[in-house]
Short mmCIF file of C-alpha atoms in Angstrom, two decimals:
data_model
loop_
_atom_site.label_atom_id
_atom_site.label_comp_id
_atom_site.label_asym_id
_atom_site.label_seq_id
_atom_site.Cartn_x
_atom_site.Cartn_y
_atom_site.Cartn_z
CA MET A 7 9.15 -13.01 10.30
CA ASP A 8 9.24 -9.38 9.13
CA ILE A 9 8.87 -8.51 5.44
CA GLY A 10 11.83 -6.21 5.17
CA GLU A 11 14.08 -3.75 6.85
CA ALA A 12 12.42 -0.70 8.30
CA GLN A 13 13.80 2.69 7.39
CA ARG A 14 16.07 4.04 10.11
CA GLY A 15 15.97 7.50 11.62
CA ASN A 16 19.05 9.62 12.30
CA ASP A 17 19.32 7.97 15.71
CA GLY A 18 19.33 4.49 14.10
CA THR A 19 15.93 3.45 15.45
CA ALA A 20 13.28 1.98 13.20
CA ARG A 21 10.36 4.30 12.44
CA VAL A 22 7.58 1.74 12.16
CA THR A 23 4.17 2.69 13.54
CA ALA A 24 1.82 0.28 15.25
CA TRP A 25 -0.77 -1.54 13.16
CA VAL A 26 -3.86 0.62 12.75
CA PRO A 27 -7.22 -0.37 11.26
CA VAL A 28 -8.18 0.82 7.81
CA MET A 29 -11.32 -1.32 7.90
CA ASP A 30 -11.74 -2.89 11.34
CA THR A 31 -9.31 -5.84 11.63
CA ASP A 32 -9.85 -6.92 8.01
CA ILE A 33 -7.42 -4.36 6.59
CA GLN A 34 -4.66 -2.87 8.72
CA MET A 35 -1.64 -0.77 7.88
CA ARG A 36 1.54 0.43 9.53
CA PHE A 37 3.88 3.09 8.23
CA VAL A 38 7.53 2.22 7.77
CA GLU A 39 8.45 5.64 6.37
CA GLU A 40 6.17 8.61 5.96
CA GLY A 41 6.50 10.91 2.98
CA ALA A 42 7.18 14.60 3.42
CA SER A 43 3.59 15.45 2.50
CA ALA A 44 2.06 12.79 4.75
CA PRO A 45 -0.07 13.61 7.76
CA ALA A 46 1.28 12.39 11.08
CA ALA A 47 0.97 8.62 11.47
CA MET A 48 -2.55 7.60 12.34
CA SER A 49 -1.70 6.32 15.84
CA ARG A 50 0.74 8.97 17.07
CA GLY A 51 1.23 12.70 17.02
CA VAL A 52 4.00 14.70 15.34
CA ASN A 53 6.27 14.35 18.39
CA GLY A 54 5.48 10.67 18.85
CA ASP A 55 2.95 11.44 21.60
CA LYS A 56 -0.45 9.80 21.70
CA LYS A 57 -2.86 11.81 19.54
CA ASP A 58 -5.75 13.73 20.97
CA GLU A 59 -9.31 13.30 19.69
CA ALA A 60 -9.08 16.27 17.26
CA GLU A 61 -5.94 14.84 15.62
CA ARG A 62 -7.57 11.42 15.22
CA GLU A 63 -10.62 13.03 13.58
CA ARG A 64 -8.40 14.93 11.09
CA ASP A 65 -6.67 11.65 10.18
CA LYS A 66 -10.03 10.05 9.38
CA GLU A 67 -10.62 12.87 6.91
CA HIS A 68 -7.26 12.41 5.10
CA HIS A 69 -7.99 10.51 1.93
CA THR A 70 -6.40 10.59 -1.47
CA ALA A 71 -9.00 12.00 -3.86
CA LEU A 72 -10.90 9.67 -6.16
CA LYS A 73 -9.44 9.48 -9.68
CA THR A 74 -5.95 10.29 -8.34
CA VAL A 75 -3.45 8.01 -10.07
CA VAL A 76 -0.98 6.56 -7.58
CA THR A 77 2.33 5.19 -8.88
CA CYS A 78 3.98 2.76 -6.49
CA ASP A 79 6.31 -0.17 -6.08
CA LEU A 80 4.97 -3.14 -4.17
CA LYS A 81 5.83 -6.59 -2.94
CA GLY A 82 3.16 -9.03 -1.80
CA TYR A 83 3.76 -11.80 0.74
CA PHE A 84 1.62 -14.60 2.10
CA ALA A 85 0.66 -13.97 5.72
CA THR A 86 -0.86 -15.64 8.73
CA ALA A 87 -4.06 -14.39 10.37
CA ASP A 88 -1.76 -12.78 12.99
CA ARG A 89 -0.22 -10.41 10.39
CA GLU A 90 3.04 -12.37 10.24
CA CYS A 91 4.80 -13.08 6.96
CA SER A 92 4.56 -16.83 6.33
CA ASP A 93 6.93 -17.03 3.33
CA PRO A 94 9.93 -14.69 2.83
CA THR A 95 9.65 -15.00 -0.95
CA PRO A 96 7.21 -12.45 -2.37
CA PHE A 97 4.35 -13.84 -4.46
CA GLU A 98 4.14 -10.51 -6.30
CA VAL A 99 6.70 -7.87 -7.23
CA SER A 100 5.65 -4.78 -9.13
CA SER A 101 7.64 -1.71 -10.10
CA GLY A 102 5.98 1.48 -11.33
CA GLN A 103 2.48 0.06 -10.83
CA ARG A 104 -0.29 2.61 -11.40
CA TYR A 105 -3.69 2.53 -9.72
CA SER A 106 -6.49 5.02 -10.27
CA VAL A 107 -8.08 5.47 -6.85
CA GLY A 108 -11.75 4.55 -6.96
CA ASP A 109 -11.64 2.65 -10.24
CA GLY A 110 -11.33 -0.82 -8.68
CA ASP A 111 -8.15 -1.71 -10.57
CA ALA A 112 -6.50 -2.92 -7.35
CA ILE A 113 -7.72 -5.47 -4.83
CA PRO A 114 -9.96 -3.73 -2.26
CA GLY A 115 -7.37 -3.88 0.54
CA ILE A 116 -4.73 -2.08 -1.54
CA GLU A 117 -7.30 0.41 -2.84
CA LEU A 118 -8.36 1.39 0.69
CA ALA A 119 -4.77 1.67 1.91
CA LEU A 120 -3.81 3.86 -1.06
CA ARG A 121 -6.66 6.19 -0.10
CA ARG A 122 -4.62 6.99 3.04
CA SER A 123 -1.28 7.39 1.27
CA SER A 124 0.94 10.34 0.46
CA VAL A 125 3.93 10.66 -1.87
CA GLY A 126 7.01 9.15 -0.23
CA ASP A 127 5.10 6.84 2.12
CA VAL A 128 6.37 3.32 2.65
CA PHE A 129 3.86 1.16 4.46
CA ASP A 130 2.77 -2.41 5.08
CA VAL A 131 -0.84 -3.39 4.61
CA PHE A 132 -2.33 -6.63 5.99
CA ILE A 133 -5.41 -7.87 4.12
CA VAL A 134 -7.77 -10.74 4.93
CA PRO A 135 -8.89 -13.00 2.06
CA LYS A 136 -12.28 -11.35 1.41
CA PHE A 137 -10.51 -8.03 0.65
CA ALA A 138 -7.59 -9.69 -1.19
CA PHE A 139 -8.09 -12.55 -3.66
CA GLY A 140 -11.04 -14.26 -1.95
CA PRO A 141 -12.21 -17.84 -2.46
CA LEU A 142 -10.85 -18.02 -6.02
CA GLY A 143 -7.25 -16.92 -5.47
CA ARG A 144 -5.27 -15.75 -8.51
CA ARG A 145 -3.26 -17.37 -11.28
CA ALA A 146 0.44 -16.61 -11.75
CA MET A 147 1.29 -13.86 -14.24
CA GLU A 148 4.19 -12.01 -15.81
CA VAL A 149 3.37 -8.68 -17.44
CA GLU A 150 5.55 -6.05 -19.08
CA VAL A 151 3.68 -2.89 -20.08
CA GLU A 152 5.39 -0.47 -22.43
CA GLY A 153 5.36 3.17 -21.38
CA THR A 154 3.42 5.83 -23.27
CA ASP A 155 6.04 8.60 -23.12
CA LYS A 156 7.31 8.07 -26.66
CA ASP A 157 8.93 11.49 -27.11
CA GLY A 158 10.69 11.49 -23.70
CA ASP A 159 9.23 14.80 -22.51
CA GLY A 160 7.84 13.31 -19.29
CA ASP A 161 4.14 13.69 -20.14
CA GLY A 162 3.42 9.98 -20.54
CA CYS A 163 3.52 6.93 -18.30
CA PRO A 164 6.72 5.00 -17.55
CA PRO A 165 6.92 1.26 -18.33
CA GLN A 166 5.57 -1.17 -15.72
CA HIS A 167 6.66 -4.65 -14.73
CA VAL A 168 4.53 -7.07 -12.73
CA SER A 169 5.62 -10.56 -11.78
CA SER A 170 3.56 -12.84 -9.58
CA ARG A 171 3.14 -16.40 -8.39
CA ALA A 172 -0.28 -17.96 -7.98
CA VAL A 173 -2.24 -17.01 -4.87
CA PRO A 174 -4.17 -19.90 -3.33
CA PRO A 175 -7.83 -19.40 -2.40
CA HIS A 176 -8.55 -17.86 1.04
CA SER A 177 -5.03 -16.42 1.48
CA HIS A 178 -4.18 -13.67 3.94
CA VAL A 179 -1.68 -11.30 2.33
CA LEU A 180 0.77 -8.64 3.43
CA TYR A 181 2.04 -5.95 1.05
CA ARG A 182 4.96 -3.55 1.37
CA ILE A 183 4.07 -0.48 -0.73
CA SER A 184 6.31 2.48 -1.62
CA VAL A 185 4.38 5.45 -3.03
CA ARG A 186 6.30 7.27 -5.78
CA GLU A 187 3.79 9.84 -6.97
CA HIS A 188 0.18 11.00 -7.01
CA TRP A 189 -1.26 12.83 -10.01
CA CYS A 190 -4.76 13.81 -11.03
CA SER A 191 -6.36 11.85 -13.81
CA GLU A 192 -7.57 13.96 -16.71
CA ASP A 193 -10.38 11.54 -17.66
CA GLU A 194 -13.01 13.12 -15.40
#
């Protein structure tokens, strides 16, 4: 079972890349839609051809800088060890979620995938339990965070909403993440 419709190109074909390792087979990602500022997908060249060694080396070097704040929308699904969605109902839905890369405020699998993201990217990330919620799992939660842009001039943070079901211990998970923006944190 797939976790959602892939974006379609002008010719109507889905533009989903193959699964590529972020950290061996423990964390893998595939692009559904690449943002305008994104490098070519990690497994193929600009024209869809297989990449040469130099292109693969440049991809390894593409990382979002530490302390960059990434704003994204995400949906989390339970998965099998074969990267298949095991339940079509998301266990987590978050809109306008902000993560500061390198601060550990996301599970390790999301953190590492965001390091390879660009604005406009839509990607799936498969995460094994030890890089997701581990042997403890996670309790259900519902959080509404008020924004900090009180005067409406765009210099603050928008409101966030996170809704999630409990995650059982030792769960494989699959996230669909849409990257809205990257901005540099001023707390350095």
